[in-house]
Amino acid sequence: MPVPVTHVSPLKRDVIYDHRAQQAALPVMVHHEDGGMSESVLILTPGQVELYRFQLDHIIKKRHQAGEGER
C-alpha cells in the first residue's frame, strides 16, 4: 500500500525550461507520512509559471510590508 504524501517542497536547484516541450521543470522533494522522502519534478506550463510568479511577487510584497510594520 502506498504511503500518503504530507507535502512537497522545492529543492535548491535550478529550474529547467524545455523550449521544445514549452514547459518548466522544478525539482522538488516529496515528503511521505512515514518520514520517507523522494525526489520528483513539478512540471509547469508557461501560463502556470506566469501565474505563480505573480502570486509569489504578491506574497513577497506582503512579507516586506509586514516587516516594515514591525519596526
N, CA, C and O atoms as a GROMACS GRO file, in nm:
protein
  284
    1MET      N    1   0.085  -0.118   0.000
    1MET     CA    2   0.000   0.000   0.000
    1MET      C    3   0.089   0.124   0.000
    1MET      O    4   0.182   0.132   0.080
    2PRO      N    5   0.061   0.222  -0.089
    2PRO     CA    6   0.144   0.342  -0.095
    2PRO      C    7   0.131   0.426   0.032
    2PRO      O    8   0.025   0.434   0.094
    3VAL      N    9   0.242   0.489   0.068
    3VAL     CA   10   0.244   0.577   0.186
    3VAL      C   11   0.195   0.715   0.142
    3VAL      O   12   0.244   0.769   0.044
    4PRO      N   13   0.098   0.773   0.214
    4PRO     CA   14   0.044   0.904   0.176
    4PRO      C   15   0.151   1.015   0.180
    4PRO      O   16   0.245   1.011   0.259
    5VAL      N   17   0.133   1.111   0.093
    5VAL     CA   18   0.222   1.228   0.086
    5VAL      C   19   0.169   1.332   0.184
    5VAL      O   20   0.049   1.357   0.190
    6THR      N   21   0.260   1.394   0.261
    6THR     CA   22   0.220   1.501   0.352
    6THR      C   23   0.239   1.638   0.289
    6THR      O   24   0.155   1.727   0.306
    7HIS      N   25   0.348   1.655   0.215
    7HIS     CA   26   0.372   1.782   0.146
    7HIS      C   27   0.487   1.767   0.047
    7HIS      O   28   0.557   1.666   0.045
    8VAL      N   29   0.505   1.872  -0.034
    8VAL     CA   30   0.610   1.876  -0.134
    8VAL      C   31   0.685   2.007  -0.116
    8VAL      O   32   0.622   2.111  -0.099
    9SER      N   33   0.818   2.003  -0.120
    9SER     CA   34   0.896   2.125  -0.105
    9SER      C   35   0.997   2.137  -0.219
    9SER      O   36   1.051   2.036  -0.266
   10PRO      N   37   1.023   2.261  -0.264
   10PRO     CA   38   1.119   2.279  -0.373
   10PRO      C   39   1.261   2.248  -0.327
   10PRO      O   40   1.297   2.275  -0.212
   11LEU      N   41   1.340   2.193  -0.416
   11LEU     CA   42   1.482   2.169  -0.389
   11LEU      C   43   1.561   2.292  -0.432
   11LEU      O   44   1.517   2.367  -0.519
   12LYS      N   45   1.675   2.312  -0.373
   12LYS     CA   46   1.759   2.428  -0.408
   12LYS      C   47   1.844   2.394  -0.530
   12LYS      O   48   1.966   2.383  -0.523
   13ARG      N   49   1.774   2.380  -0.641
   13ARG     CA   50   1.838   2.352  -0.770
   13ARG      C   51   1.774   2.441  -0.875
   13ARG      O   52   1.666   2.495  -0.854
   14ASP      N   53   1.842   2.456  -0.985
   14ASP     CA   54   1.790   2.540  -1.092
   14ASP      C   55   1.667   2.478  -1.157
   14ASP      O   56   1.658   2.356  -1.174
   15VAL      N   57   1.573   2.564  -1.192
   15VAL     CA   58   1.458   2.523  -1.271
   15VAL      C   59   1.506   2.511  -1.415
   15VAL      O   60   1.586   2.592  -1.462
   16ILE      N   61   1.457   2.410  -1.484
   16ILE     CA   62   1.496   2.388  -1.623
   16ILE      C   63   1.377   2.420  -1.712
   16ILE      O   64   1.264   2.380  -1.684
   17TYR      N   65   1.403   2.494  -1.820
   17TYR     CA   66   1.297   2.522  -1.917
   17TYR      C   67   1.327   2.447  -2.046
   17TYR      O   68   1.434   2.462  -2.103
   18ASP      N   69   1.231   2.368  -2.090
   18ASP     CA   70   1.244   2.292  -2.214
   18ASP      C   71   1.167   2.366  -2.323
   18ASP      O   72   1.044   2.364  -2.326
   19HIS      N   73   1.240   2.431  -2.414
   19HIS     CA   74   1.177   2.511  -2.519
   19HIS      C   75   1.091   2.426  -2.612
   19HIS      O   76   0.984   2.469  -2.656
   20ARG      N   77   1.137   2.306  -2.642
   20ARG     CA   78   1.061   2.219  -2.733
   20ARG      C   79   0.929   2.176  -2.673
   20ARG      O   80   0.826   2.177  -2.740
   21ALA      N   81   0.931   2.137  -2.546
   21ALA     CA   82   0.808   2.094  -2.478
   21ALA      C   83   0.728   2.212  -2.425
   21ALA      O   84   0.612   2.197  -2.386
   22GLN      N   85   0.790   2.330  -2.423
   22GLN     CA   86   0.730   2.451  -2.369
   22GLN      C   87   0.679   2.430  -2.226
   22GLN      O   88   0.562   2.455  -2.195
   23GLN      N   89   0.770   2.382  -2.141
   23GLN     CA   90   0.737   2.362  -2.001
   23GLN      C   91   0.861   2.378  -1.915
   23GLN      O   92   0.974   2.357  -1.960
   24ALA      N   93   0.837   2.415  -1.790
   24ALA     CA   94   0.944   2.428  -1.691
   24ALA      C   95   0.940   2.307  -1.600
   24ALA      O   96   0.834   2.251  -1.574
   25ALA      N   97   1.057   2.267  -1.550
   25ALA     CA   98   1.067   2.154  -1.458
   25ALA      C   99   1.135   2.203  -1.330
   25ALA      O  100   1.252   2.241  -1.331
   26LEU      N  101   1.061   2.202  -1.220
   26LEU     CA  102   1.109   2.247  -1.090
   26LEU      C  103   1.138   2.124  -1.004
   26LEU      O  104   1.046   2.050  -0.970
   27PRO      N  105   1.264   2.100  -0.968
   27PRO     CA  106   1.296   1.986  -0.882
   27PRO      C  107   1.232   2.003  -0.742
   27PRO      O  108   1.240   2.110  -0.682
   28VAL      N  109   1.169   1.898  -0.693
   28VAL     CA  110   1.101   1.902  -0.563
   28VAL      C  111   1.132   1.776  -0.482
   28VAL      O  112   1.176   1.674  -0.534
   29MET      N  113   1.110   1.788  -0.352
   29MET     CA  114   1.120   1.674  -0.260
   29MET      C  115   0.978   1.642  -0.213
   29MET      O  116   0.907   1.729  -0.163
   30VAL      N  117   0.939   1.517  -0.229
   30VAL     CA  118   0.807   1.471  -0.184
   30VAL      C  119   0.826   1.406  -0.047
   30VAL      O  120   0.905   1.313  -0.032
   31HIS      N  121   0.752   1.456   0.052
   31HIS     CA  122   0.762   1.406   0.190
   31HIS      C  123   0.644   1.313   0.218
   31HIS      O  124   0.529   1.348   0.190
   32HIS      N  125   0.673   1.197   0.273
   32HIS     CA  126   0.571   1.096   0.298
   32HIS      C  127   0.538   1.087   0.446
   32HIS      O  128   0.618   1.124   0.532
   33GLU      N  129   0.419   1.038   0.474
   33GLU     CA  130   0.368   1.028   0.611
   33GLU      C  131   0.459   0.948   0.703
   33GLU      O  132   0.467   0.977   0.823
   34ASP      N  133   0.529   0.849   0.650
   34ASP     CA  134   0.615   0.765   0.733
   34ASP      C  135   0.754   0.826   0.753
   34ASP      O  136   0.843   0.761   0.810
   35GLY      N  137   0.774   0.949   0.706
   35GLY     CA  138   0.904   1.015   0.721
   35GLY      C  139   0.994   0.997   0.600
   35GLY      O  140   1.099   1.061   0.590
   36GLY      N  141   0.956   0.912   0.508
   36GLY     CA  142   1.035   0.891   0.388
   36GLY      C  143   1.023   1.010   0.293
   36GLY      O  144   0.929   1.089   0.301
   37MET      N  145   1.121   1.020   0.204
   37MET     CA  146   1.121   1.129   0.107
   37MET      C  147   1.163   1.074  -0.029
   37MET      O  148   1.235   0.975  -0.037
   38SER      N  149   1.117   1.139  -0.133
   38SER     CA  150   1.159   1.102  -0.267
   38SER      C  151   1.164   1.228  -0.353
   38SER      O  152   1.083   1.319  -0.339
   39GLU      N  153   1.262   1.230  -0.442
   39GLU     CA  154   1.276   1.344  -0.532
   39GLU      C  155   1.184   1.326  -0.652
   39GLU      O  156   1.161   1.214  -0.699
   40SER      N  157   1.133   1.439  -0.700
   40SER     CA  158   1.049   1.437  -0.819
   40SER      C  159   1.065   1.571  -0.890
   40SER      O  160   1.153   1.650  -0.857
   41VAL      N  161   0.979   1.594  -0.988
   41VAL     CA  162   0.984   1.718  -1.065
   41VAL      C  163   0.842   1.771  -1.080
   41VAL      O  164   0.750   1.695  -1.110
   42LEU      N  165   0.825   1.900  -1.057
   42LEU     CA  166   0.697   1.965  -1.080
   42LEU      C  167   0.704   2.028  -1.218
   42LEU      O  168   0.788   2.114  -1.244
   43ILE      N  169   0.615   1.986  -1.307
   43ILE     CA  170   0.611   2.036  -1.444
   43ILE      C  171   0.511   2.150  -1.451
   43ILE      O  172   0.397   2.137  -1.406
   44LEU      N  173   0.554   2.263  -1.508
   44LEU     CA  174   0.470   2.382  -1.519
   44LEU      C  175   0.463   2.430  -1.663
   44LEU      O  176   0.564   2.434  -1.734
   45THR      N  177   0.344   2.468  -1.707
   45THR     CA  178   0.329   2.528  -1.839
   45THR      C  179   0.371   2.675  -1.828
   45THR      O  180   0.381   2.728  -1.718
   46PRO      N  181   0.396   2.742  -1.941
   46PRO     CA  182   0.430   2.884  -1.935
   46PRO      C  183   0.323   2.967  -1.863
   46PRO      O  184   0.357   3.059  -1.788
   47GLY      N  185   0.197   2.936  -1.884
   47GLY     CA  186   0.090   3.008  -1.814
   47GLY      C  187   0.095   2.989  -1.664
   47GLY      O  188   0.071   3.084  -1.589
   48GLN      N  189   0.127   2.868  -1.620
   48GLN     CA  190   0.139   2.842  -1.477
   48GLN      C  191   0.259   2.916  -1.418
   48GLN      O  192   0.252   2.967  -1.306
   49VAL      N  193   0.369   2.921  -1.493
   49VAL     CA  194   0.488   2.994  -1.445
   49VAL      C  195   0.452   3.141  -1.424
   49VAL      O  196   0.489   3.198  -1.322
   50GLU      N  197   0.382   3.201  -1.519
   50GLU     CA  198   0.342   3.342  -1.506
   50GLU      C  199   0.248   3.362  -1.388
   50GLU      O  200   0.263   3.458  -1.312
   51LEU      N  201   0.150   3.273  -1.372
   51LEU     CA  202   0.056   3.283  -1.262
   51LEU      C  203   0.128   3.276  -1.127
   51LEU      O  204   0.103   3.358  -1.039
   52TYR      N  205   0.216   3.177  -1.111
   52TYR     CA  206   0.285   3.161  -0.982
   52TYR      C  207   0.385   3.272  -0.958
   52TYR      O  208   0.412   3.308  -0.844
   53ARG      N  209   0.442   3.328  -1.066
   53ARG     CA  210   0.531   3.443  -1.049
   53ARG      C  211   0.453   3.560  -0.990
   53ARG      O  212   0.499   3.625  -0.897
   54PHE      N  213   0.335   3.584  -1.044
   54PHE     CA  214   0.250   3.692  -0.994
   54PHE      C  215   0.214   3.667  -0.847
   54PHE      O  216   0.223   3.758  -0.765
   55GLN      N  217   0.174   3.545  -0.815
   55GLN     CA  218   0.134   3.513  -0.678
   55GLN      C  219   0.252   3.522  -0.581
   55GLN      O  220   0.237   3.572  -0.470
   56LEU      N  221   0.369   3.476  -0.623
   56LEU     CA  222   0.487   3.484  -0.537
   56LEU      C  223   0.532   3.628  -0.516
   56LEU      O  224   0.572   3.666  -0.406
   57ASP      N  225   0.526   3.710  -0.622
   57ASP     CA  226   0.557   3.853  -0.607
   57ASP      C  227   0.465   3.917  -0.504
   57ASP      O  228   0.509   3.997  -0.422
   58HIS      N  229   0.337   3.881  -0.509
   58HIS     CA  230   0.239   3.934  -0.414
   58HIS      C  231   0.274   3.894  -0.270
   58HIS      O  232   0.266   3.977  -0.179
   59ILE      N  233   0.311   3.769  -0.251
   59ILE     CA  234   0.349   3.722  -0.117
   59ILE      C  235   0.473   3.794  -0.067
   59ILE      O  236   0.480   3.832   0.050
   60ILE      N  237   0.571   3.815  -0.154
   60ILE     CA  238   0.695   3.884  -0.116
   60ILE      C  239   0.664   4.027  -0.073
   60ILE      O  240   0.718   4.075   0.027
   61LYS      N  241   0.578   4.096  -0.147
   61LYS     CA  242   0.540   4.234  -0.110
   61LYS      C  243   0.471   4.236   0.025
   61LYS      O  244   0.498   4.323   0.107
   62LYS      N  245   0.380   4.141   0.048
   62LYS     CA  246   0.310   4.134   0.178
   62LYS      C  247   0.409   4.110   0.292
   62LYS      O  248   0.398   4.170   0.399
   63ARG      N  249   0.506   4.022   0.268
   63ARG     CA  250   0.608   3.993   0.370
   63ARG      C  251   0.689   4.118   0.402
   63ARG      O  252   0.718   4.145   0.518
   64HIS      N  253   0.727   4.192   0.300
   64HIS     CA  254   0.805   4.314   0.321
   64HIS      C  255   0.723   4.419   0.395
   64HIS      O  256   0.774   4.487   0.484
   65GLN      N  257   0.596   4.431   0.358
   65GLN     CA  258   0.508   4.527   0.425
   65GLN      C  259   0.492   4.490   0.572
   65GLN      O  260   0.493   4.579   0.658
   66ALA      N  261   0.477   4.363   0.602
   66ALA     CA  262   0.462   4.318   0.741
   66ALA      C  263   0.590   4.345   0.819
   66ALA      O  264   0.585   4.382   0.936
   67GLY      N  265   0.704   4.326   0.756
   67GLY     CA  266   0.833   4.352   0.821
   67GLY      C  267   0.853   4.498   0.851
   67GLY      O  268   0.910   4.533   0.955
   68GLU      N  269   0.809   4.587   0.761
   68GLU     CA  270   0.821   4.730   0.783
   68GLU      C  271   0.730   4.777   0.897
   68GLU      O  272   0.764   4.871   0.969
   69GLY      N  273   0.616   4.712   0.912
   69GLY     CA  274   0.523   4.748   1.019
   69GLY      C  275   0.574   4.711   1.157
   69GLY      O  276   0.529   4.767   1.257
   70GLU      N  277   0.666   4.616   1.163
   70GLU     CA  278   0.719   4.570   1.293
   70GLU      C  279   0.828   4.661   1.346
   70GLU      O  280   0.866   4.651   1.462
   71ARG      N  281   0.880   4.749   1.262
   71ARG     CA  282   0.991   4.835   1.304
   71ARG      C  283   0.946   4.950   1.387
   71ARG      O  284   1.027   5.032   1.430
   0.00000   0.00000   0.00000
